[in-house]
PDB file of C-alpha atoms in Angstrom:
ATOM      1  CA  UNK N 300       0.691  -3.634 -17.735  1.00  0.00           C
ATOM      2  CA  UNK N 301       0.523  -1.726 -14.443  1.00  0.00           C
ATOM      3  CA  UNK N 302      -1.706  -2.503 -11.646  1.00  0.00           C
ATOM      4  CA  UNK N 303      -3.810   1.095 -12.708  1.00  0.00           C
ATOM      5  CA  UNK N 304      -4.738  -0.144 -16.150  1.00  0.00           C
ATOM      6  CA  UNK N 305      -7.755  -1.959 -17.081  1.00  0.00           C
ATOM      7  CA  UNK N 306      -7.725  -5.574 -18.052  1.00  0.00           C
ATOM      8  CA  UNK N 307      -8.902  -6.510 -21.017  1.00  0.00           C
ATOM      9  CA  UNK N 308     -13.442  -7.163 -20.839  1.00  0.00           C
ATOM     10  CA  UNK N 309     -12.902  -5.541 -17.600  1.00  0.00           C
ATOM     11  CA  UNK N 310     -15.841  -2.728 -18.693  1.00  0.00           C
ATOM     12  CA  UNK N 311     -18.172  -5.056 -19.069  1.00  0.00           C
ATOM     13  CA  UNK N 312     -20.391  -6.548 -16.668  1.00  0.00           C
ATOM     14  CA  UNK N 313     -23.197  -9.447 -16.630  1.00  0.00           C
ATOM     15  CA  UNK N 314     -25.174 -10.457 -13.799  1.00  0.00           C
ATOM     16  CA  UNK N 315     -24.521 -14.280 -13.461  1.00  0.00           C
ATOM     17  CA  UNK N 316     -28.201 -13.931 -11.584  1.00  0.00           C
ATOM     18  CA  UNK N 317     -29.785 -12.506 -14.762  1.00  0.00           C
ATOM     19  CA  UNK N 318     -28.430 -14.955 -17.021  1.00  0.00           C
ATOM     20  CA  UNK N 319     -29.804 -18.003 -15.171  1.00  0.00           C
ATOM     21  CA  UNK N 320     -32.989 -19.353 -13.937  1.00  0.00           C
ATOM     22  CA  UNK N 321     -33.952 -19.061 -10.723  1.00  0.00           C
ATOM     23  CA  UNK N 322     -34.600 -22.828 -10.216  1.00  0.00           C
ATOM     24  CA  UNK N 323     -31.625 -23.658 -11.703  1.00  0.00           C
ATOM     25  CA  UNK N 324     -29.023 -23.231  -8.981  1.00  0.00           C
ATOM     26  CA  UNK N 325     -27.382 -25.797  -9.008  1.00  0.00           C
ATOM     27  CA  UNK N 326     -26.757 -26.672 -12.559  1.00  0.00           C
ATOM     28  CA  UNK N 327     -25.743 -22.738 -12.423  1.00  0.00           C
ATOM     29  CA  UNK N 328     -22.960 -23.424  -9.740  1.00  0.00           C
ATOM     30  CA  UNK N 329     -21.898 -26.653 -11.115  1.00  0.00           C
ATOM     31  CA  UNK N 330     -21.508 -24.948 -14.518  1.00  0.00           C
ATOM     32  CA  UNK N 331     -19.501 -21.935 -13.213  1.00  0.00           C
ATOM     33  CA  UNK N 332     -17.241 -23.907 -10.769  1.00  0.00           C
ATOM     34  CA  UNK N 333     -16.289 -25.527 -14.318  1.00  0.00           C
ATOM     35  CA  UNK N 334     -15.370 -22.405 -15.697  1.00  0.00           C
ATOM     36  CA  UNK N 335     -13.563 -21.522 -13.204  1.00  0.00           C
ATOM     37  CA  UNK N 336     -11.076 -24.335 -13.860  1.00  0.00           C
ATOM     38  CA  UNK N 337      -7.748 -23.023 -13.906  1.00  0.00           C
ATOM     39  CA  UNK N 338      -6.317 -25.144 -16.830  1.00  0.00           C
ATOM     40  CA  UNK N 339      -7.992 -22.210 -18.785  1.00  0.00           C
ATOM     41  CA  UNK N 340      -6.952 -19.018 -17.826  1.00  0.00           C
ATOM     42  CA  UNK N 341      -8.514 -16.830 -20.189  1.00  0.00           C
ATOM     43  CA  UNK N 342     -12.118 -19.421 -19.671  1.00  0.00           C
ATOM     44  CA  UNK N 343     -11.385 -18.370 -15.722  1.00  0.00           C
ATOM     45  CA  UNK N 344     -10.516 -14.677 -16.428  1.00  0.00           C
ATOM     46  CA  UNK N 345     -13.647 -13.798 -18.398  1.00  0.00           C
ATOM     47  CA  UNK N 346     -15.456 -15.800 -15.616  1.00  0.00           C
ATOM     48  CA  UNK N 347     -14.330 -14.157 -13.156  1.00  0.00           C
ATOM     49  CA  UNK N 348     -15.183 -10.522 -14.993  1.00  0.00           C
ATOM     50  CA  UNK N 349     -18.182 -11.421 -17.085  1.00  0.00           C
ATOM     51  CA  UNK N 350     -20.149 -13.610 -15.078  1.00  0.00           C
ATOM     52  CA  UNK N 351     -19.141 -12.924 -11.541  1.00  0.00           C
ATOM     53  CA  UNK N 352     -18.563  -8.818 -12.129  1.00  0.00           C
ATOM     54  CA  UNK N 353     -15.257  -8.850 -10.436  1.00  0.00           C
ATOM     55  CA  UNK N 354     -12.824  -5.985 -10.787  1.00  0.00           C
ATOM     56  CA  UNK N 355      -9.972  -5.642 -12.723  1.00  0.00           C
ATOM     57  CA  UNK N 356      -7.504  -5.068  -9.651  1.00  0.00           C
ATOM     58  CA  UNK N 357      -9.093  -7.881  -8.534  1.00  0.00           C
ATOM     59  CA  UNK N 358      -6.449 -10.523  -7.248  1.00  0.00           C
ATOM     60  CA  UNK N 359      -7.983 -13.468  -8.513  1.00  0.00           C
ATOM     61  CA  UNK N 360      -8.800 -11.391 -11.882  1.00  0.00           C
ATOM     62  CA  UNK N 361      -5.106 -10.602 -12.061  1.00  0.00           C
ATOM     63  CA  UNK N 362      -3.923 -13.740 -11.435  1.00  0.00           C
ATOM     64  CA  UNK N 363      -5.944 -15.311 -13.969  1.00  0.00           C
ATOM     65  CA  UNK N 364      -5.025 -12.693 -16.552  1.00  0.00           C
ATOM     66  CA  UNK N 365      -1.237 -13.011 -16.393  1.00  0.00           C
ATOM     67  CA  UNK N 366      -1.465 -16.898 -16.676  1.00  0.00           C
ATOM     68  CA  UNK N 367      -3.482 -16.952 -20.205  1.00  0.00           C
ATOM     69  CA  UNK N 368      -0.033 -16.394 -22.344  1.00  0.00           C
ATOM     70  CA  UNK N 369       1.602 -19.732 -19.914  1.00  0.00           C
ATOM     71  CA  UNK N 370      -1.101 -21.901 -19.781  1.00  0.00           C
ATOM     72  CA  UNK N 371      -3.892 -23.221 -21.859  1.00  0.00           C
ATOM     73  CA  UNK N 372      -4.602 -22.875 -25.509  1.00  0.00           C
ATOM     74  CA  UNK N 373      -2.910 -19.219 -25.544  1.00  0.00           C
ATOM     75  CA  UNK N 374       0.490 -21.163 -25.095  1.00  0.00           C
ATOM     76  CA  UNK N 375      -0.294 -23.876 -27.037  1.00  0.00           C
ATOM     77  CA  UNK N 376      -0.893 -21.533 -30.083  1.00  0.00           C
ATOM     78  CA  UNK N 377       2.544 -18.984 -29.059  1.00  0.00           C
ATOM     79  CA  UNK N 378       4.873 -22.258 -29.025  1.00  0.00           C
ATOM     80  CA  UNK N 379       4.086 -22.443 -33.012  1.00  0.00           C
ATOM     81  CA  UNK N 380       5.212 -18.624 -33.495  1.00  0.00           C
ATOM     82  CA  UNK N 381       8.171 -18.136 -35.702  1.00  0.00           C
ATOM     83  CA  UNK N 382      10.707 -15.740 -34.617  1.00  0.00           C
ATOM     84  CA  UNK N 383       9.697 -13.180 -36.701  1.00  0.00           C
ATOM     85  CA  UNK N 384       5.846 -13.612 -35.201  1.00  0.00           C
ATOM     86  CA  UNK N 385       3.898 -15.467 -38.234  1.00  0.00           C
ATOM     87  CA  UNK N 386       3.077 -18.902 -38.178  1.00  0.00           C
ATOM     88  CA  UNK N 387       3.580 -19.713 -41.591  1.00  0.00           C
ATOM     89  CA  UNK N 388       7.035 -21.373 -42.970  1.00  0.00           C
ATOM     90  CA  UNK N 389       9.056 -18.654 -43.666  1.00  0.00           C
ATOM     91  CA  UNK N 390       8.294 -14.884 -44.412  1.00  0.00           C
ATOM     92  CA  UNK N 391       7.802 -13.531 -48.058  1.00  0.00           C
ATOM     93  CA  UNK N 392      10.122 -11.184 -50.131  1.00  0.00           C
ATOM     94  CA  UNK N 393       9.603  -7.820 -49.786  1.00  0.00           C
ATOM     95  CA  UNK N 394       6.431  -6.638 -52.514  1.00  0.00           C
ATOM     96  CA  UNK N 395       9.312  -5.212 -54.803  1.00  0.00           C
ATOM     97  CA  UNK N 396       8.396  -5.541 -59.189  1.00  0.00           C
ATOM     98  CA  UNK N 397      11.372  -7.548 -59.031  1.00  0.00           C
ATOM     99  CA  UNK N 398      10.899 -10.602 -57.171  1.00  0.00           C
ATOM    100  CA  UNK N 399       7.373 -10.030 -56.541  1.00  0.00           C
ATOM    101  CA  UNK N 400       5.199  -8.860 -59.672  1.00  0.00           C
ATOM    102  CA  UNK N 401       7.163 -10.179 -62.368  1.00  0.00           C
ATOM    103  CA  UNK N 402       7.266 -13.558 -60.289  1.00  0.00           C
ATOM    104  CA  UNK N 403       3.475 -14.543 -60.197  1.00  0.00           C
ATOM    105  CA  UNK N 404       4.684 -17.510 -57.671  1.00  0.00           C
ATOM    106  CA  UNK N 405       6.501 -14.802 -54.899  1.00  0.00           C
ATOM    107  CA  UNK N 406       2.898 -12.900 -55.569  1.00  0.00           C
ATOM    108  CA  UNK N 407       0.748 -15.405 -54.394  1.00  0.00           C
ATOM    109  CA  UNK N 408       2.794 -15.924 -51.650  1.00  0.00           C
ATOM    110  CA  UNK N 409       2.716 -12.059 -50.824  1.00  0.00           C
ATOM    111  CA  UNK N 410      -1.036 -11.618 -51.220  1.00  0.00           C
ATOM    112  CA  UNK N 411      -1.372 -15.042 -49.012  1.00  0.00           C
ATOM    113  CA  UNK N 412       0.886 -13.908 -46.327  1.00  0.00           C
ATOM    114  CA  UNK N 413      -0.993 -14.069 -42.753  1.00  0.00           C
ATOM    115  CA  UNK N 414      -4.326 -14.762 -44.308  1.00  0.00           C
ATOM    116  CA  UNK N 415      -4.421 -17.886 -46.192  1.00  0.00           C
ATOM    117  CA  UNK N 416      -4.650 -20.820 -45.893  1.00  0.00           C
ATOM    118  CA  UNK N 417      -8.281 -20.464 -44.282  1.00  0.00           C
ATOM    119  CA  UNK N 418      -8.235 -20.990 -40.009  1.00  0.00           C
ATOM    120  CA  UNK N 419      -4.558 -22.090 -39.550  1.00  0.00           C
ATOM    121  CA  UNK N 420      -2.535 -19.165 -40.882  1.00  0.00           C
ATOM    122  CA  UNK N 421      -1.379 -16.331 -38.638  1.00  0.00           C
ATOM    123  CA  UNK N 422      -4.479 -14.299 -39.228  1.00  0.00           C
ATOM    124  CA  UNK N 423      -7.060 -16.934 -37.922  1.00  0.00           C
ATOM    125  CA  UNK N 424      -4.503 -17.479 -34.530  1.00  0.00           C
ATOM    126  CA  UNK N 425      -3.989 -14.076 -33.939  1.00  0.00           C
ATOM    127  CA  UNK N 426      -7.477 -13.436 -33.898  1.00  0.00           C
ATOM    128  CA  UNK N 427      -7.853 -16.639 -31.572  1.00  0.00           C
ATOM    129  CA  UNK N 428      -5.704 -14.863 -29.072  1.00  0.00           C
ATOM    130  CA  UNK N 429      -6.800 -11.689 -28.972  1.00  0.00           C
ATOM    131  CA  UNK N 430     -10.637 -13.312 -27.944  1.00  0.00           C
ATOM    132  CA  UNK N 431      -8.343 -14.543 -25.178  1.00  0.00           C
ATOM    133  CA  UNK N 432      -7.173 -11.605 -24.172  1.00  0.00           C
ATOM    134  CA  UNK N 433      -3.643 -11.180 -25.112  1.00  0.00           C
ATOM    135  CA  UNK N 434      -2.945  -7.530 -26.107  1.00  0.00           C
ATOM    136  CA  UNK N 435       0.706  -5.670 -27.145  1.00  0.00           C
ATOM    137  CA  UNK N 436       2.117  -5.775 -23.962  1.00  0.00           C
ATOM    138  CA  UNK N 437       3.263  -9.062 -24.675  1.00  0.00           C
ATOM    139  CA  UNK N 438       5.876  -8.869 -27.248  1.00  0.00           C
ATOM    140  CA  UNK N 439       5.018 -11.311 -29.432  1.00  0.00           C
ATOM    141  CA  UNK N 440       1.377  -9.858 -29.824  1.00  0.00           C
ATOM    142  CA  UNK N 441       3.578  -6.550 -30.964  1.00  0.00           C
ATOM    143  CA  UNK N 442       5.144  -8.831 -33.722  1.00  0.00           C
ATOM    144  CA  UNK N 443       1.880  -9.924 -35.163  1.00  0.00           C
ATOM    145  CA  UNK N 444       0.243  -6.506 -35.206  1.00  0.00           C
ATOM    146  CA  UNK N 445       3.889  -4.911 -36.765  1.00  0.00           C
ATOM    147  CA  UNK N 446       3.538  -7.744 -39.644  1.00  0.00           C
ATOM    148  CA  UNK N 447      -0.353  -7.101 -40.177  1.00  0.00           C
ATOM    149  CA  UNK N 448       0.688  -3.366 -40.251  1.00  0.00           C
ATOM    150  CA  UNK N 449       3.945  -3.759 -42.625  1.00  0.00           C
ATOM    151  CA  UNK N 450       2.181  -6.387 -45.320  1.00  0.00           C
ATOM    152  CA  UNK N 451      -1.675  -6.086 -44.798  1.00  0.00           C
ATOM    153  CA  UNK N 452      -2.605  -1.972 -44.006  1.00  0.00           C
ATOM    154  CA  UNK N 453      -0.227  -0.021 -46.220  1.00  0.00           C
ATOM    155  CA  UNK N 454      -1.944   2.707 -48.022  1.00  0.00           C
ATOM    156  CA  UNK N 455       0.160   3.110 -50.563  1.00  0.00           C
ATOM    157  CA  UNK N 456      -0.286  -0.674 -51.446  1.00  0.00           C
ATOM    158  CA  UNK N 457      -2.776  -1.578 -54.271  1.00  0.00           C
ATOM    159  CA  UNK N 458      -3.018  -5.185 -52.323  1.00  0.00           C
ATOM    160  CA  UNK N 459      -4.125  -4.375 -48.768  1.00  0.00           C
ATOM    161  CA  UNK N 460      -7.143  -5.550 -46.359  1.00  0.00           C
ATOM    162  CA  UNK N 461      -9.064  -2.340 -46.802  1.00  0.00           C
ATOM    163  CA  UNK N 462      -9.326  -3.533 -50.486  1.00  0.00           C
ATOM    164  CA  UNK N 463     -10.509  -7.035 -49.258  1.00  0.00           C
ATOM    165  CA  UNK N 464     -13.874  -8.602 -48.781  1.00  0.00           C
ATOM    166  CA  UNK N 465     -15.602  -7.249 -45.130  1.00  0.00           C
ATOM    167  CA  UNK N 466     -15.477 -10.297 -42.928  1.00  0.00           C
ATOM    168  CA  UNK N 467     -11.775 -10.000 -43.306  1.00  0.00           C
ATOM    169  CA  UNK N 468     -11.936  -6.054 -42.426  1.00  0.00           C
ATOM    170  CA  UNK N 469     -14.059  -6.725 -39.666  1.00  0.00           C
ATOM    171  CA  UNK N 470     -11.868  -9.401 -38.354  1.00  0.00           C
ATOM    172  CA  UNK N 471      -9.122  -7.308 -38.333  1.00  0.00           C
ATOM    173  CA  UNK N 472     -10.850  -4.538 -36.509  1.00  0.00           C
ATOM    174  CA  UNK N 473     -11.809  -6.738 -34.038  1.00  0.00           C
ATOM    175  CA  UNK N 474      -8.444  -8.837 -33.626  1.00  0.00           C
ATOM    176  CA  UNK N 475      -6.278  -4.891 -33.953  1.00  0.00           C
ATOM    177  CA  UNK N 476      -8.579  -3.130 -31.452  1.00  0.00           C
ATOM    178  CA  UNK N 477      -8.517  -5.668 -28.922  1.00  0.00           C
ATOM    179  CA  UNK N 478      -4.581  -6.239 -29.296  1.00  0.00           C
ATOM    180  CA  UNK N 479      -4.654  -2.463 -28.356  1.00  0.00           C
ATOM    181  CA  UNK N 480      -4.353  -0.190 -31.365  1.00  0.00           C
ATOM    182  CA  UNK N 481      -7.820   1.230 -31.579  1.00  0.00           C
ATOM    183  CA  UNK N 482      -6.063   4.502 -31.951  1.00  0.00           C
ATOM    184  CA  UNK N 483      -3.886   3.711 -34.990  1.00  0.00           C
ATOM    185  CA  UNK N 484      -5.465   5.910 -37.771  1.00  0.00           C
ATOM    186  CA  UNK N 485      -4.825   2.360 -39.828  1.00  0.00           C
ATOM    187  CA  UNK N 486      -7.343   0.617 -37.452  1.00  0.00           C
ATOM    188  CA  UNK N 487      -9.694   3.461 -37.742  1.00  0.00           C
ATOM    189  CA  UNK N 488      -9.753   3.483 -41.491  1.00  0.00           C
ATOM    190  CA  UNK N 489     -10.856  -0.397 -41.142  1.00  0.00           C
ATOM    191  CA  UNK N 490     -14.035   0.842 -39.048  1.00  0.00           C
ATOM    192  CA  UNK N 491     -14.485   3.527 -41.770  1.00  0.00           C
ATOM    193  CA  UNK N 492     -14.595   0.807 -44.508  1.00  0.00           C
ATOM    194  CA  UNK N 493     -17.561  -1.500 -42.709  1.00  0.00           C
ATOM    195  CA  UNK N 494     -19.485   1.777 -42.140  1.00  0.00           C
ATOM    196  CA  UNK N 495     -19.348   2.164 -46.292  1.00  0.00           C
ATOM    197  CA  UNK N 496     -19.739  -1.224 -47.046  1.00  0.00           C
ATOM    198  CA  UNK N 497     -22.877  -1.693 -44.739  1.00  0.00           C
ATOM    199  CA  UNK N 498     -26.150  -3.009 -47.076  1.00  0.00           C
ATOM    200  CA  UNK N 499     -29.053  -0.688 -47.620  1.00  0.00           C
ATOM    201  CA  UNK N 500     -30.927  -3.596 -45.328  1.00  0.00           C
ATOM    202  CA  UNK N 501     -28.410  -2.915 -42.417  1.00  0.00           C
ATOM    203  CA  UNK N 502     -26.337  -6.327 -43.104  1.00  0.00           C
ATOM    204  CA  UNK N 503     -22.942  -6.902 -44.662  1.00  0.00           C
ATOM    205  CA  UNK N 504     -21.881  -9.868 -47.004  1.00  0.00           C
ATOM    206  CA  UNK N 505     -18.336 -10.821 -47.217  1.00  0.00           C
ATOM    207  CA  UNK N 506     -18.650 -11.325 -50.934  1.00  0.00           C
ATOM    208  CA  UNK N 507     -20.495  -8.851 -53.629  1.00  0.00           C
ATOM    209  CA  UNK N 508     -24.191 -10.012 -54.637  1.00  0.00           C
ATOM    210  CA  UNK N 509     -24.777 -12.595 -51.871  1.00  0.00           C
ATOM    211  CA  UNK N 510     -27.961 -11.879 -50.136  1.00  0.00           C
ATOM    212  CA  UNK N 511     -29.116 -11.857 -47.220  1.00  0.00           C
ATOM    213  CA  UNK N 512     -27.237 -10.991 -43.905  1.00  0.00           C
ATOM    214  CA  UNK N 513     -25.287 -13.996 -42.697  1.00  0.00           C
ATOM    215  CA  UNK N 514     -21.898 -12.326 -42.693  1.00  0.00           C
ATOM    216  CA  UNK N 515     -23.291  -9.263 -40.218  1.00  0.00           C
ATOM    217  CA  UNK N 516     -21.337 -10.675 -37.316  1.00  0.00           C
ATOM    218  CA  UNK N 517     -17.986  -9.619 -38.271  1.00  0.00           C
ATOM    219  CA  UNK N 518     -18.756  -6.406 -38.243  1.00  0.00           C
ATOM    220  CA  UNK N 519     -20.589  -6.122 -35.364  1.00  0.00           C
ATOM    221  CA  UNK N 520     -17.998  -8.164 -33.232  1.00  0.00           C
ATOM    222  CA  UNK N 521     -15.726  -5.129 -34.630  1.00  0.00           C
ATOM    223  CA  UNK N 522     -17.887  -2.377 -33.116  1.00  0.00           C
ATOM    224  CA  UNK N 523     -18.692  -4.775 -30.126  1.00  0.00           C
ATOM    225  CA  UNK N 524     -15.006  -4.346 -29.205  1.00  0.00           C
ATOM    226  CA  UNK N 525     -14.474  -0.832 -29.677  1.00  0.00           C
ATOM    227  CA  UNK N 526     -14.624   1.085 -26.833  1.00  0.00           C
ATOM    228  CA  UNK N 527     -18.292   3.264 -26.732  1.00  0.00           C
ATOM    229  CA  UNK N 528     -16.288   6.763 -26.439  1.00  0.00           C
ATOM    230  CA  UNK N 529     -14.615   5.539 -29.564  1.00  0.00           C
ATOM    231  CA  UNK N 530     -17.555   5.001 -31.506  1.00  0.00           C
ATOM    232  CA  UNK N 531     -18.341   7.768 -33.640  1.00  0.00           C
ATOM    233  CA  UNK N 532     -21.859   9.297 -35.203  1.00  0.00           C
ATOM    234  CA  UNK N 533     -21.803   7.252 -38.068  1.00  0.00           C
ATOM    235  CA  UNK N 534     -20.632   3.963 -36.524  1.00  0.00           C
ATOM    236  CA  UNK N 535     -23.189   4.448 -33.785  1.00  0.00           C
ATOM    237  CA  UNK N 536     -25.972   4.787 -36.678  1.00  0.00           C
ATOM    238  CA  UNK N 537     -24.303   1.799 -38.307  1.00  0.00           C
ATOM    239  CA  UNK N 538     -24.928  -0.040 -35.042  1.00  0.00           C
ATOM    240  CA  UNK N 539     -28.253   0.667 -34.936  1.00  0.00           C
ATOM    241  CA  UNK N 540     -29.193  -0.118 -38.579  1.00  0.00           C
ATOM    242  CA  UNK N 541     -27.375  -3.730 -38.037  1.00  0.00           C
ATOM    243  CA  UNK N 542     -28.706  -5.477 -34.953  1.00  0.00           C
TER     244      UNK N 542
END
């Protein structure tokens, strides 16, 4: 990263003013001098940019940036990569009929791979640090994104996300975009498939049949993170219809 490009949130801006009231002052300072902890980097970083509006070439804004993959709960999650950037055991056979389909055991593991088990497999950490604000320029972010891409978004595959239920799309949008490959046609097709799934009452549901619109948020993290020249017609109208 070079000191022209823009940190990650560094678009966005809050008032810290706007977001507090005026008698409360004190409890306001007292609450952002905790944020502002440095055992946190990324909690300081998005401080620092969100709260306080500081630039990105900001040196305090910097500084905080390049410590989130050495300190804090980004390094406590990268010390449990694997070489080969997954967090599981070991990584699965190739998907060939071989040792995959005529082995229903190897395809479980396949189909598994990076997803499952729920919240502790390399799916539910990766997306952990890209809300921290790790992105591809760190190499090991590269070797999640390259393993998401080889087992998880090939389009020749009959057993990809795009074929999965919409939380899971909309995760991956979210967790791809931010790592920095809102421009891969692959990550583009994911925001194609939440503007096709979206309900006829503006919602999404991760599973076919549920009602209501509990699941809506993984979607609309996914646009939330994509950049607004990026956003085409239909996703903007898809915007619209969910909040």
């Amino acid at each position: 990263m070079t000191d022209q490009d823009p940190l990650p949130g560094t678009d966005r801006r809050y008032s810290l003013n706007k977001l507090a009231d005026p008698g409360s002052n004190r409890v306001k300072q007292e609450v952002v001098e905790w944020l502002l902890e440095e055992n946190q980097p990324s909690v300081r970083y998005y401080t620092l940019v969100d709260l306080l509006g500081r630039k990105g070439n900001d040196p305090e804004v910097r500084e905080a940036y390049s410590k989130i993959p050495r300190k804090g709960w980004a390094k406590d999650i990268l010390e449990l990569q694997k070489p080969g950037g997954y967090w599981e055991a070991n990584e699965p056979a190739g998907p060939t009929e071989e040792n995959v389909l005529r082995r229903p055991a190897n395809f479980l593991r396949w189909l598994s791979f990076l997803l499952r088990p729920g919240y502790v497999a390399t799916n539910w950490r990766a997306l952990v640090l890209s809300d921290l604000g790790l992105t591809s320029n760190d190499p090991r972010i590269g070797k999640v994104a390259d393993l998401f891409f080889k087992y998880k978004l090939g389009l020749r595959s009959m057993i990809n996300i795009y074929n999965e239920e919409v939380c899971i799309v909309g995760n991956t949008a979210r967790m791809l975009t931010r790592f920095g490959y809102v421009e891969d046609f692959r990550v583009r097709k994911l925001y194609d498939r939440l503007v096709e799934d979206q309900n006829e009452d503006g919602g999404w549901n991760c599973f076919p049949g549920d009602k209501g619109t509990l699941d809506s948020w993984e979607a609309l993290a996914a646009y939330a993170v994509l950049p607004k020249e990026k956003r085409t017609g239909r996703i903007n109208q898809s915007i619209e219809r969910g909040v």
